[in-house]
mmCIF file of C-alpha atoms in Angstrom:
data_model
loop_
_atom_site.group_PDB
_atom_site.id
_atom_site.type_symbol
_atom_site.label_atom_id
_atom_site.label_comp_id
_atom_site.label_asym_id
_atom_site.label_seq_id
_atom_site.Cartn_x
_atom_site.Cartn_y
_atom_site.Cartn_z
ATOM 1 C CA MET A 10 -4.177 -24.865 -11.203
ATOM 2 C CA PRO A 11 -1.472 -23.494 -8.866
ATOM 3 C CA SER A 12 -1.504 -20.071 -7.247
ATOM 4 C CA LEU A 13 0.285 -17.065 -8.721
ATOM 5 C CA ILE A 14 2.761 -17.258 -5.838
ATOM 6 C CA GLN A 15 4.590 -20.486 -5.182
ATOM 7 C CA GLY A 16 3.662 -22.207 -1.931
ATOM 8 C CA TYR A 17 -0.010 -21.212 -1.895
ATOM 9 C CA GLU A 18 -2.861 -23.555 -2.748
ATOM 10 C CA TYR A 19 -5.306 -21.032 -4.224
ATOM 11 C CA ASP A 20 -5.366 -17.386 -5.229
ATOM 12 C CA ILE A 21 -8.924 -16.851 -3.958
ATOM 13 C CA PHE A 22 -10.997 -18.698 -1.356
ATOM 14 C CA ILE A 23 -14.792 -18.158 -1.476
ATOM 15 C CA SER A 24 -16.361 -18.681 1.963
ATOM 16 C CA TYR A 25 -20.135 -18.725 2.519
ATOM 17 C CA ARG A 26 -22.944 -20.379 4.429
ATOM 18 C CA HIS A 27 -24.555 -23.042 2.267
ATOM 19 C CA ASN A 28 -28.040 -21.814 3.152
ATOM 20 C CA ASP A 29 -27.185 -18.614 1.244
ATOM 21 C CA ASN A 30 -26.683 -20.606 -1.955
ATOM 22 C CA ARG A 31 -30.014 -22.430 -2.016
ATOM 23 C CA SER A 32 -31.181 -20.014 -4.699
ATOM 24 C CA GLY A 33 -27.845 -20.316 -6.532
ATOM 25 C CA TRP A 34 -26.774 -16.747 -5.723
ATOM 26 C CA VAL A 35 -23.220 -17.650 -4.691
ATOM 27 C CA THR A 36 -22.733 -19.915 -7.710
ATOM 28 C CA GLU A 37 -23.876 -17.140 -10.066
ATOM 29 C CA PHE A 38 -21.578 -14.657 -8.269
ATOM 30 C CA VAL A 39 -18.541 -16.951 -8.637
ATOM 31 C CA ASN A 40 -19.239 -17.573 -12.332
ATOM 32 C CA ALA A 41 -19.623 -13.841 -13.030
ATOM 33 C CA LEU A 42 -16.483 -13.059 -11.036
ATOM 34 C CA GLN A 43 -14.449 -15.648 -12.953
ATOM 35 C CA GLU A 44 -15.463 -14.047 -16.262
ATOM 36 C CA GLU A 45 -14.619 -10.562 -14.961
ATOM 37 C CA LEU A 46 -11.251 -11.681 -13.596
ATOM 38 C CA ALA A 47 -10.384 -13.290 -16.923
ATOM 39 C CA ALA A 48 -10.982 -9.916 -18.599
ATOM 40 C CA THR A 49 -9.168 -7.948 -15.879
ATOM 41 C CA ILE A 50 -6.076 -9.992 -14.975
ATOM 42 C CA LYS A 51 -3.740 -11.506 -17.560
ATOM 43 C CA GLU A 52 -2.788 -14.571 -15.523
ATOM 44 C CA PRO A 53 -5.453 -17.244 -14.893
ATOM 45 C CA LEU A 54 -6.422 -17.439 -11.217
ATOM 46 C CA SER A 55 -7.245 -20.443 -9.082
ATOM 47 C CA ILE A 56 -10.453 -20.113 -7.039
ATOM 48 C CA TYR A 57 -11.646 -22.473 -4.317
ATOM 49 C CA PHE A 58 -15.432 -22.609 -4.272
ATOM 50 C CA ASP A 59 -17.116 -25.386 -2.314
ATOM 51 C CA LYS A 60 -20.219 -26.211 -4.373
ATOM 52 C CA ASN A 61 -21.168 -29.104 -2.116
ATOM 53 C CA PRO A 62 -21.914 -28.841 1.616
ATOM 54 C CA HIS A 63 -18.585 -29.007 3.489
ATOM 55 C CA ASP A 64 -16.843 -30.106 0.282
ATOM 56 C CA GLY A 65 -18.116 -33.658 0.725
ATOM 57 C CA LEU A 66 -16.632 -34.013 4.212
ATOM 58 C CA LEU A 67 -18.281 -36.528 6.523
ATOM 59 C CA GLU A 68 -18.584 -36.513 10.285
ATOM 60 C CA THR A 69 -15.731 -39.013 10.459
ATOM 61 C CA HIS A 70 -13.356 -36.767 8.522
ATOM 62 C CA ASP A 71 -10.875 -34.313 10.024
ATOM 63 C CA VAL A 72 -12.372 -30.998 8.943
ATOM 64 C CA ASP A 73 -9.416 -28.939 10.147
ATOM 65 C CA GLY A 74 -6.929 -31.155 8.319
ATOM 66 C CA SER A 75 -8.954 -31.223 5.095
ATOM 67 C CA LEU A 76 -9.332 -27.440 4.938
ATOM 68 C CA LYS A 77 -5.832 -26.604 6.154
ATOM 69 C CA GLY A 78 -4.292 -26.679 2.698
ATOM 70 C CA LYS A 79 -7.229 -24.980 1.001
ATOM 71 C CA ILE A 80 -7.212 -22.095 3.477
ATOM 72 C CA LYS A 81 -3.633 -21.355 2.381
ATOM 73 C CA CYS A 82 -4.707 -18.759 -0.170
ATOM 74 C CA LEU A 83 -3.811 -15.199 -1.109
ATOM 75 C CA VAL A 84 -7.228 -13.519 -0.856
ATOM 76 C CA PHE A 85 -10.137 -14.651 1.328
ATOM 77 C CA VAL A 86 -13.643 -13.637 0.150
ATOM 78 C CA PRO A 87 -16.430 -14.191 2.718
ATOM 79 C CA ILE A 88 -20.044 -13.786 1.543
ATOM 80 C CA ILE A 89 -21.535 -11.814 4.450
ATOM 81 C CA SER A 90 -25.218 -12.616 4.934
ATOM 82 C CA GLN A 91 -27.461 -12.084 7.931
ATOM 83 C CA THR A 92 -26.220 -15.383 9.376
ATOM 84 C CA TYR A 93 -22.532 -15.550 8.362
ATOM 85 C CA CYS A 94 -21.171 -13.680 11.400
ATOM 86 C CA ASP A 95 -22.065 -16.449 13.815
ATOM 87 C CA PRO A 96 -19.419 -18.060 16.050
ATOM 88 C CA LYS A 97 -21.393 -21.317 15.835
ATOM 89 C CA SER A 98 -21.456 -21.515 12.042
ATOM 90 C CA PHE A 99 -19.241 -23.834 9.994
ATOM 91 C CA ALA A 100 -18.000 -21.082 7.664
ATOM 92 C CA TRP A 101 -17.028 -18.807 10.556
ATOM 93 C CA ASN A 102 -15.273 -21.462 12.642
ATOM 94 C CA GLN A 103 -13.725 -23.683 9.967
ATOM 95 C CA GLU A 104 -12.879 -21.134 7.266
ATOM 96 C CA PHE A 105 -12.883 -17.481 8.374
ATOM 97 C CA LEU A 106 -11.142 -17.784 11.751
ATOM 98 C CA PRO A 107 -8.578 -20.350 10.481
ATOM 99 C CA PHE A 108 -7.626 -17.992 7.635
ATOM 100 C CA LEU A 109 -6.989 -15.195 10.141
ATOM 101 C CA GLU A 110 -4.794 -17.566 12.149
ATOM 102 C CA PHE A 111 -2.975 -18.579 8.963
ATOM 103 C CA CYS A 112 -2.230 -14.904 8.205
ATOM 104 C CA LYS A 113 -0.585 -14.487 11.609
ATOM 105 C CA GLN A 114 2.044 -17.035 10.581
ATOM 106 C CA ASP A 115 2.193 -16.108 6.898
ATOM 107 C CA LYS A 116 5.031 -13.923 5.578
ATOM 108 C CA PHE A 117 2.569 -11.378 4.171
ATOM 109 C CA GLY A 118 0.348 -11.073 7.215
ATOM 110 C CA LEU A 119 -3.209 -9.772 6.995
ATOM 111 C CA ASP A 120 -2.492 -6.192 5.893
ATOM 112 C CA ILE A 121 -1.067 -5.588 2.433
ATOM 113 C CA LYS A 122 0.500 -2.387 1.149
ATOM 114 C CA LEU A 123 -0.865 -1.563 -2.307
ATOM 115 C CA ALA A 124 1.030 0.026 -5.177
ATOM 116 C CA ASN A 125 -0.618 3.408 -4.492
ATOM 117 C CA GLY A 126 0.632 3.387 -0.894
ATOM 118 C CA ASN A 127 -2.693 2.489 0.711
ATOM 119 C CA VAL A 128 -3.077 -0.536 2.965
ATOM 120 C CA ALA A 129 -5.815 -3.154 2.535
ATOM 121 C CA LYS A 130 -6.629 -6.477 4.155
ATOM 122 C CA ARG A 131 -6.474 -9.841 2.447
ATOM 123 C CA VAL A 132 -10.061 -10.407 3.566
ATOM 124 C CA LEU A 133 -12.473 -8.937 1.005
ATOM 125 C CA PRO A 134 -16.046 -9.098 2.408
ATOM 126 C CA ILE A 135 -18.932 -9.338 -0.063
ATOM 127 C CA ARG A 136 -22.069 -8.210 1.769
ATOM 128 C CA ILE A 137 -25.410 -9.478 0.443
ATOM 129 C CA HIS A 138 -27.646 -8.221 3.286
ATOM 130 C CA GLU A 139 -27.755 -5.276 5.632
ATOM 131 C CA ILE A 140 -26.565 -6.783 8.920
ATOM 132 C CA ASP A 141 -26.896 -5.810 12.577
ATOM 133 C CA GLU A 142 -24.319 -3.593 14.260
ATOM 134 C CA VAL A 143 -23.395 -6.408 16.627
ATOM 135 C CA ASP A 144 -22.423 -8.567 13.622
ATOM 136 C CA LYS A 145 -20.414 -5.697 12.091
ATOM 137 C CA ASN A 146 -18.568 -5.286 15.379
ATOM 138 C CA LEU A 147 -17.953 -9.043 15.626
ATOM 139 C CA PHE A 148 -16.398 -9.057 12.148
ATOM 140 C CA GLY A 149 -14.416 -5.867 12.784
ATOM 141 C CA ASN A 150 -12.995 -7.182 16.050
ATOM 142 C CA ALA A 151 -11.909 -10.394 14.321
ATOM 143 C CA ILE A 152 -9.934 -8.599 11.579
ATOM 144 C CA GLY A 153 -8.759 -5.747 13.785
ATOM 145 C CA GLY A 154 -10.466 -3.020 11.789
ATOM 146 C CA VAL A 155 -13.688 -1.776 10.220
ATOM 147 C CA MET A 156 -15.640 -3.991 7.819
ATOM 148 C CA ARG A 157 -15.037 -2.483 4.364
ATOM 149 C CA SER A 158 -17.245 -4.512 2.068
ATOM 150 C CA ILE A 159 -18.402 -4.454 -1.541
ATOM 151 C CA ASP A 160 -22.174 -4.625 -1.277
ATOM 152 C CA PHE A 161 -24.612 -6.651 -3.363
ATOM 153 C CA ILE A 162 -27.741 -5.491 -1.528
ATOM 154 C CA TYR A 163 -31.157 -4.640 -2.938
ATOM 155 C CA ARG A 164 -33.109 -2.250 -0.732
ATOM 156 C CA SER A 165 -36.626 -0.936 -1.106
ATOM 157 C CA SER A 166 -39.475 -0.340 1.321
ATOM 158 C CA GLY A 167 -39.396 -3.315 3.694
ATOM 159 C CA VAL A 168 -36.960 -5.241 1.449
ATOM 160 C CA ASN A 169 -33.430 -6.353 2.378
ATOM 161 C CA ARG A 170 -32.185 -9.065 -0.008
ATOM 162 C CA SER A 171 -29.300 -10.042 -2.253
ATOM 163 C CA LEU A 172 -28.835 -7.990 -5.425
ATOM 164 C CA VAL A 173 -29.240 -10.023 -8.628
ATOM 165 C CA SER A 174 -28.194 -9.232 -12.175
ATOM 166 C CA SER A 175 -31.751 -8.454 -13.324
ATOM 167 C CA ASP A 176 -32.396 -5.776 -10.671
ATOM 168 C CA SER A 177 -32.847 -2.184 -11.833
ATOM 169 C CA ARG A 178 -30.490 0.458 -10.468
ATOM 170 C CA GLU A 179 -33.295 3.038 -10.405
ATOM 171 C CA LEU A 180 -35.566 0.893 -8.206
ATOM 172 C CA ASN A 181 -32.789 0.019 -5.785
ATOM 173 C CA GLN A 182 -32.454 2.460 -2.909
ATOM 174 C CA ASN A 183 -28.715 1.731 -2.781
ATOM 175 C CA LYS A 184 -28.401 2.701 -6.477
ATOM 176 C CA THR A 185 -25.979 -0.151 -7.130
ATOM 177 C CA GLN A 186 -25.904 -2.365 -10.202
ATOM 178 C CA TYR A 187 -24.842 -6.010 -10.190
ATOM 179 C CA ARG A 188 -22.486 -5.713 -13.186
ATOM 180 C CA ASP A 189 -20.683 -2.700 -11.694
ATOM 181 C CA GLN A 190 -20.231 -4.410 -8.326
ATOM 182 C CA ILE A 191 -18.698 -7.476 -9.985
ATOM 183 C CA ASN A 192 -16.229 -5.177 -11.709
ATOM 184 C CA LYS A 193 -15.353 -3.527 -8.391
ATOM 185 C CA VAL A 194 -14.625 -6.934 -6.860
ATOM 186 C CA ALA A 195 -12.350 -7.915 -9.757
ATOM 187 C CA ASN A 196 -10.449 -4.610 -9.634
ATOM 188 C CA THR A 197 -9.996 -4.874 -5.854
ATOM 189 C CA ILE A 198 -8.679 -8.437 -6.160
ATOM 190 C CA LYS A 199 -6.276 -7.238 -8.858
ATOM 191 C CA GLU A 200 -4.921 -4.545 -6.521
ATOM 192 C CA LEU A 201 -4.492 -7.048 -3.702
ATOM 193 C CA LEU A 202 -2.708 -9.593 -5.892
ATOM 194 C CA ASN A 203 -0.432 -6.907 -7.325
ATOM 195 C CA GLY A 204 0.434 -5.843 -3.788
ATOM 196 C CA LEU A 205 1.209 -9.436 -2.812
ATOM 197 C CA THR A 206 3.325 -10.208 -5.876
ATOM 198 C CA ASN A 207 5.225 -6.897 -5.624
ATOM 199 C CA TYR A 208 6.254 -7.582 -2.036
ATOM 200 C CA GLU A 209 6.446 -11.363 -2.178
ATOM 201 C CA SER A 210 9.906 -11.677 -0.693
ATOM 202 C CA ILE A 211 9.446 -9.635 2.499
ATOM 203 C CA LYS A 212 7.722 -10.021 5.838
ATOM 204 C CA ALA A 213 4.327 -8.492 6.551
ATOM 205 C CA GLY A 214 4.631 -4.890 7.643
ATOM 206 C CA SER A 215 8.155 -4.367 6.230
ATOM 207 C CA PHE A 216 7.567 -3.065 2.743
ATOM 208 C CA VAL A 217 9.952 -1.513 0.269
ATOM 209 C CA ASN A 218 8.916 2.076 -0.421
ATOM 210 C CA PRO A 219 7.454 2.470 -3.936
ATOM 211 C CA PRO A 220 9.331 4.761 -6.341
ATOM 212 C CA VAL A 221 8.679 8.418 -5.563
ATOM 213 C CA LYS A 222 9.110 11.579 -7.570
ATOM 214 C CA ARG A 223 12.596 13.046 -7.207
ATOM 215 C CA GLN A 224 12.535 16.241 -5.138
ATOM 216 C CA PRO A 225 14.722 19.305 -5.881
ATOM 217 C CA LEU A 226 17.606 20.137 -3.535
ATOM 218 C CA PRO A 227 16.593 22.616 -0.804
ATOM 219 C CA VAL A 228 17.972 26.157 -1.121
ATOM 220 C CA GLU A 229 18.024 28.544 1.795
ATOM 221 C CA SER A 230 16.129 31.737 0.905
ATOM 222 C CA GLU A 231 17.304 35.165 2.038
ATOM 223 C CA SER A 232 14.355 35.758 4.357
ATOM 224 C CA ARG A 233 13.913 33.445 7.346
ATOM 225 C CA ASN A 234 10.142 33.830 7.048
ATOM 226 C CA ASP A 235 9.946 32.113 3.657
ATOM 227 C CA ARG A 236 12.897 29.748 4.089
ATOM 228 C CA PRO A 237 12.091 26.170 2.972
ATOM 229 C CA GLU A 238 12.569 23.289 5.373
ATOM 230 C CA PRO A 239 16.282 22.334 5.399
ATOM 231 C CA GLY A 240 15.390 18.713 6.067
ATOM 232 C CA THR A 241 13.940 18.097 2.619
ATOM 233 C CA ARG A 242 15.294 14.694 1.667
ATOM 234 C CA TYR A 243 16.401 13.106 -1.561
ATOM 235 C CA ALA A 244 13.998 10.710 -3.210
ATOM 236 C CA GLY A 245 15.319 7.191 -3.121
ATOM 237 C CA ASN A 246 15.368 4.000 -1.150
ATOM 238 C CA SER A 247 19.057 3.179 -0.707
ATOM 239 C CA LEU A 248 21.773 4.685 1.436
ATOM 240 C CA SER A 249 24.321 3.827 -1.255
ATOM 241 C CA ILE A 250 22.413 5.961 -3.769
ATOM 242 C CA LEU A 251 22.520 8.876 -1.324
ATOM 243 C CA LYS A 252 26.284 8.479 -0.948
ATOM 244 C CA ILE A 253 26.748 8.534 -4.727
ATOM 245 C CA VAL A 254 24.543 11.616 -5.031
ATOM 246 C CA GLY A 255 26.518 13.279 -2.223
ATOM 247 C CA VAL A 256 29.833 12.619 -3.998
ATOM 248 C CA ILE A 257 28.439 14.049 -7.241
ATOM 249 C CA ILE A 258 27.194 17.156 -5.442
ATOM 250 C CA ILE A 259 30.534 17.756 -3.726
ATOM 251 C CA SER A 260 32.455 17.168 -6.980
ATOM 252 C CA SER A 261 30.200 19.562 -8.848
ATOM 253 C CA PHE A 262 30.625 22.148 -6.114
ATOM 254 C CA VAL A 263 34.427 21.948 -6.216
ATOM 255 C CA THR A 264 34.455 22.198 -10.028
ATOM 256 C CA THR A 265 32.132 25.204 -9.949
ATOM 257 C CA LEU A 266 34.241 26.833 -7.246
ATOM 258 C CA VAL A 267 37.452 26.467 -9.301
ATOM 259 C CA PHE A 268 35.906 28.066 -12.386
ATOM 260 C CA TRP A 269 34.250 30.728 -10.258
ATOM 261 C CA LYS A 270 37.559 31.766 -8.716
ATOM 262 C CA TYR A 271 39.420 31.576 -12.058
ATOM 263 C CA PHE A 272 37.066 33.801 -14.018
ATOM 264 C CA SER A 273 36.438 36.193 -11.151
ATOM 265 C CA ALA A 274 40.092 36.730 -10.178
ATOM 266 C CA ASN A 275 40.366 39.877 -12.312
ATOM 267 C CA ASP A 276 37.246 41.344 -10.768
ATOM 268 C CA SER A 277 38.532 41.291 -7.171
ATOM 269 C CA LYS A 278 39.475 44.632 -5.620
ATOM 270 C CA ASP A 279 42.120 44.784 -2.943
ATOM 271 C CA THR A 280 41.074 48.305 -1.936
ATOM 272 C CA GLU A 281 37.581 47.291 -0.796
ATOM 273 C CA GLU A 282 36.923 47.651 2.925
ATOM 274 C CA ALA A 283 36.503 44.372 4.831
ATOM 275 C CA ILE A 284 33.166 43.749 6.546
ATOM 276 C CA ARG A 285 32.913 41.174 9.323
ATOM 277 C CA PHE A 286 29.703 39.574 10.605
ATOM 278 C CA SER A 287 28.339 36.141 11.679
ATOM 279 C CA ILE A 288 25.796 33.884 9.946
ATOM 280 C CA LEU A 289 24.586 30.815 11.754
ATOM 281 C CA PRO A 290 23.738 27.682 9.715
ATOM 282 C CA PRO A 291 20.235 26.190 10.097
ATOM 283 C CA ALA A 292 19.590 24.264 13.278
ATOM 284 C CA GLY A 293 20.948 20.725 13.163
ATOM 285 C CA THR A 294 23.190 21.503 10.161
ATOM 286 C CA SER A 295 26.978 21.162 10.067
ATOM 287 C CA ILE A 296 29.260 22.424 7.297
ATOM 288 C CA GLU A 297 30.969 19.661 5.290
ATOM 289 C CA LEU A 298 34.764 19.438 4.957
ATOM 290 C CA ILE A 299 36.579 19.055 1.613
ATOM 291 C CA GLY A 300 39.743 16.935 1.444
ATOM 292 C CA GLU A 301 39.392 15.669 4.999
ATOM 293 C CA ALA A 302 39.765 12.013 4.029
ATOM 294 C CA THR A 303 42.883 12.420 1.843
ATOM 295 C CA VAL A 304 44.727 15.442 3.277
ATOM 296 C CA GLY A 305 43.843 14.952 6.907
ATOM 297 C CA THR A 306 43.103 18.567 7.759
ATOM 298 C CA GLY A 307 40.628 19.563 5.037
ATOM 299 C CA ARG A 308 38.817 22.899 4.745
ATOM 300 C CA ARG A 309 35.159 23.736 5.031
ATOM 301 C CA ALA A 310 33.048 23.579 1.853
ATOM 302 C CA ILE A 311 32.095 27.273 1.911
ATOM 303 C CA ASP A 312 32.785 30.321 -0.232
ATOM 304 C CA VAL A 313 31.595 33.894 -0.909
ATOM 305 C CA SER A 314 30.477 35.259 -4.282
ATOM 306 C CA CYS A 315 32.563 37.898 -6.064
ATOM 307 C CA SER A 316 29.935 40.543 -5.366
ATOM 308 C CA GLY A 317 30.111 39.752 -1.673
ATOM 309 C CA ASP A 318 26.350 39.376 -1.248
ATOM 310 C CA ARG A 319 26.055 35.551 -1.425
ATOM 311 C CA ILE A 320 27.507 32.711 0.597
ATOM 312 C CA ILE A 321 27.340 29.119 -0.624
ATOM 313 C CA PHE A 322 28.180 26.035 1.428
ATOM 314 C CA ILE A 323 27.552 22.316 1.616
ATOM 315 C CA GLY A 324 25.781 21.456 4.858
ATOM 316 C CA ASN A 325 25.058 18.085 6.437
ATOM 317 C CA HIS A 326 21.514 17.926 7.759
ATOM 318 C CA ASN A 327 20.465 14.697 9.492
ATOM 319 C CA GLY A 328 23.244 12.789 7.736
ATOM 320 C CA ARG A 329 22.343 13.989 4.222
ATOM 321 C CA PRO A 330 24.241 16.592 2.130
ATOM 322 C CA HIS A 331 22.482 19.739 0.917
ATOM 323 C CA ILE A 332 23.609 22.899 -0.902
ATOM 324 C CA PHE A 333 22.715 26.131 0.927
ATOM 325 C CA VAL A 334 22.928 29.654 -0.546
#
């Protein structure tokens, strides 16, 4: 069955040391995960799980060549035991490290931006034993970050073993339950796959910003102490959208200004005494011109209210138009 994304061999690659499956723990984990994924994700997923030692490879076979295509997956799931983080082990050398090298050349890279804005790695460690700090550091140095694993560990006095489905939450010092941990793995894989499919067409590290809530236009308050930041920006991802919004704002301002002057003409008083003073615009803000492109000389987009106690203008702050009062 092909991967969700064209060009990849598998959606999920399960990596483990074969000694950790002598009791059948890894096989049971994969079977339970497949059932949970089927109930969590609409599309069927392809999972590579080597049930036989080295997938039937012999000493005369090219291990690197045989695994090269299979390593080309979307999510890599290593089963971290007390012996997995070993530079001399088959799983570490022939599966884990090659996947990290593959990610360096892959368009997605190792780090994936999720729909909620968080960033996660395509390596999802499943830890079945408490491991030494030196092994945690070895793993962290390899991925360039901290090991963030989903743990299937049963702990009691003097006990450090893999959690199984029959274990009681109450007797486990870690207070974890097998069924809940399987669900966490499925939900995490779903988030990773959604992140990959949402940003399939772009390079790793260059992600399109997810839709954000539209922010109101900033308005200068009368007191400088409670004045909002003039650099508040429009929500949106495209410069063309900002240009359209700017044109609408300027058009609305001109229309409002015409009606304002028309209906307030009778209220003006020629006998009122003129008052002159200076008001500086916010730092980094320039006053827009109206008619500059068509007339050639244009006038500034600024006016005073009929009562004389308000000034309104369109200012350009960091290349974006804003209305200031």
